[in-house]
CSV table of C-alpha atoms and ligand atoms in Angstrom, one decimal:
chain,number,residue,atom,x,y,z
A,1,MET,CA,23.4,60.0,37.7
A,2,LEU,CA,20.5,59.1,35.4
A,3,ASP,CA,19.2,61.8,33.2
A,4,LYS,CA,15.6,62.7,32.6
A,5,ALA,CA,16.3,64.5,29.3
A,6,VAL,CA,18.2,61.4,28.0
A,7,HIS,CA,15.3,59.2,29.1
A,8,ASP,CA,12.7,61.4,27.3
A,9,THR,CA,14.8,61.5,24.1
A,10,ALA,CA,15.2,57.7,24.2
A,11,TRP,CA,11.4,57.3,24.3
A,12,GLU,CA,11.0,59.7,21.4
A,13,LEU,CA,13.5,57.8,19.4
A,14,LEU,CA,11.9,54.5,20.2
A,15,GLU,CA,8.6,55.8,19.0
A,16,ALA,CA,10.1,57.1,15.9
A,17,SER,CA,11.4,53.6,15.0
A,18,VAL,CA,7.9,52.1,15.0
A,19,MET,CA,6.9,50.5,11.7
A,20,HIS,CA,3.2,50.4,10.7
A,21,PHE,CA,1.3,47.8,8.7
A,22,ARG,CA,-2.1,48.6,7.4
A,23,GLY,CA,-2.5,51.4,9.8
A,24,LYS,CA,-1.4,49.6,13.0
A,25,PRO,CA,2.0,49.6,14.8
A,26,LEU,CA,3.6,46.3,14.2
A,27,GLY,CA,7.2,46.5,15.4
A,28,THR,CA,10.3,48.7,15.5
A,29,VAL,CA,12.9,48.8,12.7
A,30,ALA,CA,16.4,47.7,13.8
A,31,ALA,CA,18.1,51.0,13.1
A,32,ARG,CA,17.4,54.4,11.6
A,33,ASP,CA,20.9,55.3,10.5
A,34,THR,CA,20.9,57.5,7.4
A,35,ILE,CA,24.7,57.5,6.9
A,36,VAL,CA,25.7,53.9,7.0
A,37,GLN,CA,24.2,51.7,4.2
A,38,GLU,CA,20.9,50.2,5.3
A,39,LEU,CA,21.2,46.5,4.2
A,40,ASN,CA,18.4,45.0,6.2
A,41,TYR,CA,18.5,47.3,9.2
A,42,ASP,CA,15.3,49.0,8.0
A,43,GLN,CA,13.4,45.7,8.8
A,44,VAL,CA,11.8,44.6,12.0
A,45,PHE,CA,14.0,41.9,13.5
A,46,THR,CA,12.3,39.5,15.8
A,47,ARG,CA,15.2,39.4,18.4
A,48,ASP,CA,15.6,43.2,18.3
A,49,PHE,CA,11.9,43.8,18.7
A,50,ALA,CA,11.8,41.5,21.8
A,51,VAL,CA,13.8,44.2,23.6
A,52,SER,CA,11.5,47.0,22.3
A,53,ALA,CA,8.5,44.8,23.4
A,54,TYR,CA,9.8,44.6,27.0
A,55,ALA,CA,10.2,48.4,27.0
A,56,TYR,CA,6.6,48.9,25.8
A,57,LEU,CA,5.2,46.4,28.2
A,58,LEU,CA,7.0,47.9,31.2
A,59,ALA,CA,5.6,51.3,30.0
A,60,ASP,CA,2.0,49.9,29.9
A,61,LYS,CA,1.8,50.3,26.1
A,62,PRO,CA,1.0,46.7,25.0
A,63,ASP,CA,-0.8,47.3,21.7
A,64,ILE,CA,2.2,47.2,19.4
A,65,VAL,CA,3.3,44.0,21.2
A,66,ALA,CA,-0.1,42.3,20.7
A,67,ASN,CA,0.0,43.1,17.0
A,68,PHE,CA,3.5,41.8,16.7
A,69,LEU,CA,2.7,38.5,18.5
A,70,LEU,CA,-0.3,37.8,16.3
A,71,GLN,CA,1.4,38.7,13.1
A,72,MET,CA,4.3,36.4,14.0
A,73,VAL,CA,1.9,33.5,14.3
A,74,ARG,CA,0.7,34.2,10.8
A,75,LEU,CA,4.3,34.3,9.5
A,76,GLN,CA,5.2,31.1,11.2
A,77,ARG,CA,5.6,28.2,8.7
A,78,THR,CA,3.2,25.4,9.4
A,79,GLU,CA,3.6,23.0,6.5
A,80,ARG,CA,5.8,20.0,7.0
A,81,GLN,CA,8.7,20.3,4.4
A,82,LEU,CA,10.7,17.8,2.5
A,83,ASP,CA,12.0,20.6,0.3
A,84,CYS,CA,15.3,22.1,1.6
A,85,PHE,CA,14.6,25.5,-0.1
A,86,ARG,CA,11.5,26.2,1.9
A,87,PRO,CA,11.5,27.3,5.6
A,88,GLY,CA,10.7,24.3,7.8
A,89,GLU,CA,7.6,23.7,9.9
A,90,GLY,CA,7.6,25.9,13.0
A,91,LEU,CA,10.2,28.4,11.9
A,92,MET,CA,9.5,32.1,12.6
A,93,PRO,CA,11.2,34.7,10.6
A,94,ALA,CA,14.4,36.5,11.5
A,95,SER,CA,13.0,39.8,10.2
A,96,PHE,CA,10.2,41.3,8.0
A,97,LYS,CA,9.4,44.5,6.2
A,98,VAL,CA,6.4,46.1,4.6
A,99,LYS,CA,6.1,46.4,0.8
A,100,SER,CA,3.4,48.2,-1.0
A,101,VAL,CA,2.1,46.6,-4.2
A,102,ASP,CA,-0.6,48.5,-6.1
A,103,GLY,CA,-1.4,50.5,-3.1
A,104,GLU,CA,-1.8,47.5,-0.8
A,105,GLU,CA,0.6,46.7,2.0
A,106,HIS,CA,2.2,43.2,2.2
A,107,LEU,CA,4.7,41.7,4.6
A,108,ILE,CA,7.8,40.2,3.3
A,109,ALA,CA,9.5,37.9,5.8
A,110,ASP,CA,13.1,36.6,5.8
A,111,TYR,CA,13.6,33.2,7.3
A,112,GLY,CA,17.3,33.4,6.7
A,113,GLU,CA,17.2,32.8,2.9
A,114,HIS,CA,18.1,36.5,2.2
A,115,ALA,CA,20.4,37.1,5.2
A,116,ILE,CA,24.1,37.5,4.8
A,117,ALA,CA,25.6,34.0,4.7
A,118,ARG,CA,22.1,32.6,4.7
A,119,VAL,CA,21.9,32.0,8.5
A,120,ALA,CA,18.6,30.6,9.8
A,121,PRO,CA,17.2,32.2,13.0
A,122,VAL,CA,16.9,29.5,15.7
A,123,ASP,CA,16.1,32.1,18.3
A,124,SER,CA,13.0,33.8,16.7
A,125,GLY,CA,10.5,31.3,18.1
A,126,PHE,CA,12.2,31.4,21.5
A,127,TRP,CA,11.9,35.2,21.5
A,128,TRP,CA,8.2,35.0,20.5
A,129,LEU,CA,7.5,32.7,23.4
A,130,LEU,CA,9.3,35.0,25.9
A,131,VAL,CA,7.5,38.0,24.6
A,132,LEU,CA,4.1,36.2,24.7
A,133,LYS,CA,4.7,35.3,28.3
A,134,ALA,CA,5.7,38.9,29.2
A,135,TYR,CA,2.6,40.1,27.5
A,136,VAL,CA,0.3,37.9,29.5
A,137,ARG,CA,2.0,38.6,32.7
A,138,SER,CA,2.2,42.4,32.3
A,139,THR,CA,-1.3,42.9,30.9
A,140,GLY,CA,-3.0,40.2,32.8
A,141,ASP,CA,-4.8,39.4,29.5
A,142,SER,CA,-4.5,35.8,28.4
A,143,THR,CA,-7.1,35.8,25.6
A,144,LEU,CA,-4.4,36.2,22.9
A,145,ALA,CA,-2.2,33.5,24.3
A,146,GLU,CA,-5.1,31.0,25.0
A,147,GLY,CA,-6.6,31.5,21.5
A,148,ASP,CA,-6.3,28.7,19.0
A,149,GLU,CA,-3.8,30.4,16.8
A,150,ALA,CA,-1.3,31.0,19.6
A,151,GLN,CA,-1.8,27.6,21.2
A,152,ARG,CA,-1.1,25.9,17.8
A,153,ALA,CA,2.0,28.1,17.3
A,154,ILE,CA,3.4,26.9,20.6
A,155,ARG,CA,2.8,23.3,19.8
A,156,VAL,CA,4.4,23.7,16.3
A,157,LEU,CA,7.4,25.4,17.9
A,158,LEU,CA,7.8,22.6,20.4
A,159,ASP,CA,7.5,20.0,17.5
A,160,LEU,CA,10.4,21.8,15.8
A,161,SER,CA,12.5,22.2,19.0
A,162,LEU,CA,11.9,18.8,20.6
A,163,SER,CA,12.0,16.4,17.7
A,164,THR,CA,14.8,13.9,17.8
A,165,ARG,CA,17.6,14.1,15.3
A,166,PHE,CA,21.0,12.5,15.1
A,167,ASP,CA,22.3,13.1,18.6
A,168,MET,CA,21.0,12.2,22.0
A,169,PHE,CA,21.7,15.2,24.2
A,170,PRO,CA,19.1,17.4,26.0
A,171,THR,CA,20.9,20.4,24.5
A,172,MET,CA,20.0,21.7,21.0
A,173,LEU,CA,22.3,21.2,18.0
A,174,VAL,CA,22.5,24.3,15.8
A,175,PRO,CA,24.6,25.7,12.9
A,176,ASP,CA,27.0,28.6,13.3
A,177,GLY,CA,25.5,32.1,13.5
A,178,SER,CA,21.9,31.1,14.2
A,179,TYR,CA,21.0,33.8,16.7
A,180,LEU,CA,22.3,37.3,17.9
A,181,ILE,CA,25.7,36.2,16.7
A,182,ASP,CA,24.6,35.8,13.2
A,183,ARG,CA,28.0,35.4,11.6
A,184,ARG,CA,30.5,32.6,11.7
A,185,MET,CA,32.1,32.7,15.2
A,186,GLY,CA,32.7,29.1,16.1
A,187,VAL,CA,29.3,29.0,17.8
A,188,TYR,CA,28.0,25.9,16.0
A,189,GLY,CA,27.1,22.8,17.9
A,190,TYR,CA,25.7,23.4,21.3
A,191,PRO,CA,26.3,27.1,22.1
A,192,LEU,CA,25.4,28.2,25.6
A,193,ASP,CA,23.5,31.3,24.3
A,194,ILE,CA,21.0,29.0,22.5
A,195,GLN,CA,20.8,26.5,25.3
A,196,ALA,CA,19.9,29.1,27.9
A,197,HIS,CA,17.4,30.6,25.5
A,198,PHE,CA,15.9,27.2,24.8
A,199,PHE,CA,15.5,26.6,28.6
A,200,ALA,CA,13.7,29.9,29.1
A,201,ALA,CA,11.5,29.2,26.0
A,202,LEU,CA,10.5,25.7,27.3
A,203,LYS,CA,9.6,27.2,30.6
A,204,MET,CA,7.4,29.8,29.0
A,205,ALA,CA,5.8,27.3,26.6
A,206,GLN,CA,5.0,25.0,29.5
A,207,SER,CA,3.2,27.7,31.4
A,208,LEU,CA,1.4,29.1,28.4
A,209,LEU,CA,-0.1,25.9,27.2
A,210,VAL,CA,-3.7,25.6,28.2
A,211,ASP,CA,-4.6,22.4,30.1
A,212,ASN,CA,-6.3,20.1,27.6
A,213,GLU,CA,-5.9,16.8,26.0
A,214,GLU,CA,-4.2,17.9,22.9
A,215,ASN,CA,-1.7,20.0,24.8
A,216,ALA,CA,-0.9,17.4,27.5
A,217,PRO,CA,1.9,15.5,25.8
A,218,TYR,CA,3.5,18.9,24.8
A,219,THR,CA,3.3,20.3,28.4
A,220,GLU,CA,4.9,17.1,29.7
A,221,ALA,CA,7.6,17.0,27.1
A,222,ALA,CA,8.5,20.6,27.7
A,223,ARG,CA,8.7,19.9,31.4
A,224,ARG,CA,10.9,16.9,31.1
A,225,ARG,CA,13.2,18.5,28.6
A,226,GLN,CA,13.7,21.4,30.9
A,227,GLN,CA,14.8,19.1,33.7
A,228,HIS,CA,17.3,17.2,31.6
A,229,LEU,CA,18.6,20.4,30.1
A,230,ALA,CA,19.0,22.0,33.5
A,231,TYR,CA,20.9,19.0,34.8
A,232,HIS,CA,23.2,18.8,31.8
A,233,MET,CA,24.0,22.5,31.8
A,234,ARG,CA,24.5,22.8,35.6
A,235,THR,CA,26.7,19.8,35.6
A,236,TYR,CA,28.7,19.7,32.5
A,237,TYR,CA,28.9,23.4,31.3
A,238,TRP,CA,29.7,24.8,34.7
A,239,LEU,CA,33.2,26.2,35.2
A,240,ASP,CA,34.9,27.5,38.3
A,241,LEU,CA,38.2,27.0,39.9
A,242,ALA,CA,37.3,23.6,41.4
A,243,GLN,CA,35.8,22.4,38.1
A,244,LEU,CA,38.8,23.6,36.2
A,245,ASN,CA,41.0,21.6,38.5
A,246,ARG,CA,39.0,18.5,37.8
A,247,ILE,CA,39.2,19.0,34.0
A,248,TYR,CA,42.9,19.7,34.3
A,249,ARG,CA,43.4,16.2,35.8
A,250,TYR,CA,40.9,14.4,33.6
A,251,ASP,CA,41.6,10.9,32.2
A,252,VAL,CA,40.7,10.6,28.6
A,253,GLU,CA,39.3,7.9,26.2
A,254,GLN,CA,36.8,6.7,28.8
A,255,TYR,CA,34.1,4.4,27.4
A,256,GLY,CA,30.7,3.6,28.9
A,257,HIS,CA,28.4,4.9,31.5
A,258,ASN,CA,30.8,5.6,34.4
A,259,ALA,CA,33.1,7.9,32.5
A,260,ALA,CA,33.9,11.1,34.5
A,261,ASN,CA,35.1,12.8,31.3
A,262,GLN,CA,31.9,12.2,29.4
A,263,PHE,CA,32.8,14.3,26.4
A,264,ASN,CA,36.4,13.2,26.2
A,265,ILE,CA,37.8,16.7,26.7
A,266,TYR,CA,41.6,16.8,26.6
A,267,PRO,CA,43.0,18.9,29.5
A,268,GLU,CA,45.5,20.4,27.0
A,269,THR,CA,42.6,22.3,25.5
A,270,ILE,CA,42.2,24.5,28.6
A,271,PRO,CA,43.5,27.8,27.3
A,272,SER,CA,46.4,29.4,29.1
A,273,TRP,CA,44.5,32.7,29.6
A,274,LEU,CA,41.8,31.0,31.7
A,275,MET,CA,44.2,29.5,34.3
A,276,ASP,CA,45.1,33.0,35.5
A,277,TRP,CA,41.8,34.6,34.8
A,278,MET,CA,39.4,32.4,36.7
A,279,PRO,CA,38.8,34.1,40.0
A,280,GLU,CA,39.0,32.3,43.4
A,281,GLN,CA,35.3,33.1,43.9
A,282,GLY,CA,33.0,33.1,40.9
A,283,GLY,CA,32.3,31.0,37.8
A,284,TYR,CA,30.3,30.8,34.6
A,285,PHE,CA,28.8,28.4,32.0
A,286,ALA,CA,31.2,27.5,29.3
A,287,GLY,CA,30.4,28.7,25.8
A,288,ASN,CA,29.9,25.3,24.2
A,289,LEU,CA,30.2,21.6,24.9
A,290,GLY,CA,30.2,18.7,22.4
A,291,PRO,CA,32.3,15.7,21.5
A,292,ALA,CA,35.9,16.4,22.5
A,293,ARG,CA,35.1,20.1,22.5
A,294,MET,CA,34.7,22.6,25.3
A,295,ASP,CA,34.6,26.2,24.3
A,296,PHE,CA,36.0,28.1,27.3
A,297,ARG,CA,35.0,31.5,26.2
A,298,TYR,CA,32.5,33.5,28.3
A,299,PHE,CA,29.3,34.6,26.6
A,300,ALA,CA,27.2,37.3,28.2
A,301,LEU,CA,23.8,36.4,26.6
A,302,GLY,CA,23.7,32.8,27.8
A,303,ASN,CA,25.2,33.4,31.2
A,304,LEU,CA,22.9,36.3,32.1
A,305,LEU,CA,19.8,34.6,30.6
A,306,ALA,CA,20.7,31.5,32.7
A,307,VAL,CA,20.6,33.8,35.8
A,308,VAL,CA,17.3,35.4,34.8
A,309,SER,CA,15.5,32.3,33.7
A,310,GLY,CA,16.5,30.1,36.7
A,311,LEU,CA,18.6,27.8,34.6
A,312,ALA,CA,21.5,28.6,36.9
A,313,THR,CA,21.0,27.5,40.5
A,314,ASN,CA,21.0,30.2,43.1
A,315,GLU,CA,24.7,29.5,43.9
A,316,GLN,CA,25.6,29.5,40.2
A,317,ALA,CA,23.8,32.8,39.7
A,318,ASP,CA,25.6,34.4,42.6
A,319,ALA,CA,28.9,33.0,41.2
A,320,ILE,CA,28.3,34.5,37.8
A,321,MET,CA,27.7,37.9,39.5
A,322,ASP,CA,31.0,37.4,41.5
A,323,LEU,CA,32.8,36.8,38.2
A,324,LEU,CA,31.4,40.1,36.9
A,325,ARG,CA,32.7,41.8,40.0
A,326,ALA,CA,36.1,40.2,39.8
A,327,ARG,CA,36.5,40.8,36.1
A,328,ARG,CA,34.6,44.0,35.7
A,329,ASP,CA,36.9,45.7,33.3
A,330,ASP,CA,36.9,42.7,31.0
A,331,LEU,CA,33.2,41.8,31.1
A,332,ILE,CA,31.4,45.1,31.7
A,333,GLY,CA,34.0,47.6,30.6
A,334,ASP,CA,33.5,51.3,29.7
A,335,MET,CA,30.3,50.5,27.9
A,336,PRO,CA,28.3,47.5,29.0
A,337,LEU,CA,28.3,44.7,27.9
A,338,LYS,CA,31.1,42.5,26.5
A,339,LEU,CA,29.3,40.0,24.2
A,340,CYS,CA,32.0,37.4,24.5
A,341,PHE,CA,35.4,37.2,26.2
A,342,PRO,CA,38.1,36.9,25.2
A,343,ALA,CA,38.2,37.8,21.5
A,344,LEU,CA,39.4,35.2,18.9
A,345,GLU,CA,42.8,36.5,17.7
A,346,ASP,CA,45.3,35.6,15.0
A,347,ARG,CA,45.0,32.0,13.8
A,348,ASP,CA,41.9,31.3,15.9
A,349,TRP,CA,40.2,34.3,14.2
A,350,MET,CA,41.3,33.1,10.8
A,351,LEU,CA,40.0,29.5,11.3
A,352,LEU,CA,36.9,30.2,13.3
A,353,THR,CA,35.5,33.3,11.7
A,354,GLY,CA,36.8,32.6,8.2
A,355,MET,CA,38.8,35.8,8.4
A,356,ASP,CA,35.7,37.9,8.9
A,357,ARG,CA,36.8,41.6,8.9
A,358,LYS,CA,33.7,42.8,10.6
A,359,ASN,CA,34.6,40.3,13.5
A,360,ARG,CA,38.2,41.3,13.9
A,361,ALA,CA,39.5,40.8,17.5
A,362,TRP,CA,37.7,43.0,20.0
A,363,SER,CA,35.1,44.2,17.5
A,364,TYR,CA,31.4,43.5,16.9
A,365,HIS,CA,30.5,39.9,17.9
A,366,ASN,CA,34.1,39.0,18.5
A,367,GLY,CA,34.7,40.8,21.8
A,368,GLY,CA,32.8,44.0,21.1
A,369,ASN,CA,30.5,45.6,23.7
A,370,TRP,CA,26.7,45.7,23.2
A,371,PRO,CA,24.5,48.1,25.0
A,372,CYS,CA,21.4,46.3,23.9
A,373,LEU,CA,22.3,43.8,26.6
A,374,LEU,CA,22.0,46.4,29.3
A,375,TRP,CA,18.5,45.2,30.1
A,376,LEU,CA,19.7,41.7,30.7
A,377,LEU,CA,22.5,42.9,32.9
A,378,ALA,CA,19.9,44.9,34.9
A,379,ALA,CA,17.6,41.9,35.0
A,380,ALA,CA,20.4,39.6,36.3
A,381,CYS,CA,21.5,42.2,38.9
A,382,VAL,CA,17.9,42.6,40.1
A,383,ARG,CA,17.4,38.9,40.3
A,384,THR,CA,20.5,38.4,42.4
A,385,GLY,CA,20.4,41.6,44.4
A,386,ALA,CA,23.7,42.8,42.8
A,387,THR,CA,22.9,46.5,42.8
A,388,ASP,CA,26.6,47.2,43.5
A,389,ILE,CA,27.2,46.0,39.9
A,390,LEU,CA,24.2,47.7,38.3
A,391,GLU,CA,24.5,51.2,39.8
A,392,PRO,CA,28.0,52.0,38.5
A,393,ALA,CA,27.3,50.2,35.2
A,394,LEU,CA,24.4,52.5,34.6
A,395,GLU,CA,26.0,55.6,36.0
A,396,SER,CA,27.0,57.4,32.9
A,397,VAL,CA,25.8,55.3,30.0
A,398,GLY,CA,22.7,57.3,29.3
A,399,PRO,CA,24.4,60.6,28.4
A,400,ARG,CA,27.2,58.7,26.6
A,401,LEU,CA,24.8,56.7,24.5
A,402,ALA,CA,22.9,59.9,23.7
A,403,ARG,CA,26.1,61.8,22.8
A,404,ASP,CA,27.2,58.9,20.5
A,405,ASP,CA,23.8,58.7,18.9
A,406,TRP,CA,22.8,55.3,20.4
A,407,PRO,CA,25.3,53.1,18.5
A,408,GLU,CA,24.8,49.4,17.8
A,409,TYR,CA,28.0,48.3,19.5
A,410,TYR,CA,31.4,49.5,20.8
A,411,ASP,CA,34.9,48.2,20.0
A,412,GLY,CA,38.1,47.6,21.9
A,413,ARG,CA,39.1,45.5,24.9
A,414,HIS,CA,37.1,47.8,27.3
A,415,GLY,CA,34.6,49.0,24.8
A,416,ARG,CA,35.9,52.6,24.6
A,417,LEU,CA,35.4,53.2,20.9
A,418,ILE,CA,32.2,53.4,18.9
A,419,GLY,CA,32.0,50.2,16.8
A,420,ARG,CA,33.7,50.7,13.4
A,421,GLU,CA,30.7,49.6,11.5
A,422,ALA,CA,28.1,50.3,14.1
A,423,ARG,CA,24.7,51.7,13.0
A,424,ARG,CA,23.6,54.8,14.8
A,425,LEU,CA,20.1,55.1,16.2
A,426,GLN,CA,20.1,51.4,16.8
A,427,THR,CA,16.7,50.6,18.3
A,428,TRP,CA,17.6,47.8,20.8
A,429,THR,CA,20.3,50.0,22.2
A,430,ILE,CA,17.7,52.6,23.0
A,431,ALA,CA,15.1,50.0,24.3
A,432,GLY,CA,17.8,48.1,26.3
A,433,TYR,CA,18.8,51.3,28.1
A,434,LEU,CA,15.2,52.2,28.9
A,435,ILE,CA,14.4,48.8,30.4
A,436,ALA,CA,17.6,48.8,32.5
A,437,VAL,CA,16.7,52.2,33.9
A,438,GLN,CA,13.2,51.0,34.7
A,439,LEU,CA,14.3,47.8,36.3
A,440,ALA,CA,16.9,49.7,38.4
A,441,GLU,CA,14.2,51.9,39.7
A,442,ASP,CA,11.6,49.3,40.2
A,443,PRO,CA,13.0,45.7,40.5
A,444,SER,CA,9.6,44.2,40.6
A,445,GLY,CA,9.3,45.0,36.9
A,446,LEU,CA,11.2,41.8,36.3
A,447,ASN,CA,8.2,39.8,37.4
A,448,ARG,CA,6.1,41.7,34.8
A,449,LEU,CA,8.5,40.3,32.1
A,450,GLY,CA,7.3,36.9,33.1
A,451,PHE,CA,10.5,35.2,34.2
A,452,ASP,CA,9.0,34.0,37.5
A,453,VAL,CA,12.1,34.0,39.6
A,454,GLU,CA,12.6,35.4,43.0
A,455,VAL,CA,13.7,39.0,42.8
A,456,GLN,CA,16.3,39.9,45.4
A,457,ALA,CA,17.0,43.6,44.7
A,458,ALA,CA,15.5,46.6,46.3
A,459,SER,CA,15.4,49.8,44.2
A,460,CYS,CA,18.8,50.9,43.0
A,461,GLY,CA,18.4,54.5,44.1
A,462,VAL,CA,17.9,56.0,40.7
A,463,GLU,CA,14.9,58.0,41.6
A,464,GLY,CA,13.8,60.7,39.2
A,465,ALA,CA,15.2,58.7,36.3
A,466,VAL,CA,11.8,57.8,35.0
B,501,GLC,C1,23.1,42.2,13.2
B,501,GLC,C2,23.2,41.4,14.5
B,501,GLC,C3,21.9,40.8,14.8
B,501,GLC,C4,20.7,41.8,14.8
B,501,GLC,C5,20.7,42.6,13.5
B,501,GLC,C6,19.8,43.8,13.5
B,501,GLC,O1,22.9,41.3,12.2
B,501,GLC,O2,24.2,40.5,14.5
B,501,GLC,O3,21.9,40.1,16.0
B,501,GLC,O4,19.5,41.2,15.0
B,501,GLC,O5,22.0,43.1,13.3
B,501,GLC,O6,20.1,44.6,14.6
């Protein structure tokens, strides 16, 4: 069962990861590994800190979160750009660090221009919105969110996310590696993980905008886009046995409005593994959908975020949990949670990752297991009442993570090995675990994170954990 000593250690480690700026706590560094080369893991990553922020909010320690939220507003770019070498208007940084110059501390932010492969963070602004909403909900204090700075930041984010470009889909078109999966992995185009996050962010933005004349068109645009996006995702991304049967018998080359096969998906592209793997009961959102392209891989982040944010209908949310039950070994494994399934192998790996050694099959982003997602698994289980999934998933992870020094990720089909290049003392692994334990003990905590969905679980019987 869950272990008090592990829990206390996790809190000590989380506190030890805090980075200060001019005397105030501002965020948590990504990892504190002293053995593996640092690269940029000594920085505060926006997406990683979002997990720490949730842990701090659930523990009634909101100060660090407030400081982070305000600082991010100041780091957001607000000038319209025609210069491709400058971060565009609305962008929030992927990460930042503190640098001392002549005894004075400054923040140096990275908008992707220093990152490996120069990937821009599409998700930073989304995380900011999600954390802002959680802050308001859990503290009951809306002064920060209703202030001019934050309101403007929300509008600028919406300008960036809602402006029309070259396509006419409600989904958002992004380059490869623009979020948690920040390496080339064939997740360019319209990846589910981004779409689910986009939906959640729009929902938060709509509820955070103050009711006034300047905000009115933004509130309305966010509302409308959510509706279109939800319809698109629920209809075209959804996969279960019935839908697979439909795709299998699709006609192709259909022109005009009445086409059933809107995206011209060729049935031959259904991978053979899926025909046997799809359970009788259960389903999930496909990994990507675009012209003549359906990525049939399962991605945990997008599917679980869809459950927690309400992008999935109640039936779809239950079906995703059924899939996790039916394919437990593949999707949860020895160490929760498989980031994507199945791994790209052989020629697919060569072509889609560019022969990325870090993303070999069943490693890292390419089918590795990520304990930082434990919080999201817990949140989805709490939302759907799936305590039968959560309890065994949490059963022995605490002591194991502690023994392994809180690694960034695990490798192997079932996640049995510590990731080959995993950082130790990885902060979001620690925070993800803490949130999961807390939600298991008190499911109503999910409301304090601001997702505004009906919570179906009762406590998971992990008393004494916290
Ligand atoms: C890796 C991950 C990325 C994370 C960063 C810091 O680059 O792919 O998602 O934010 O490490 O932990």
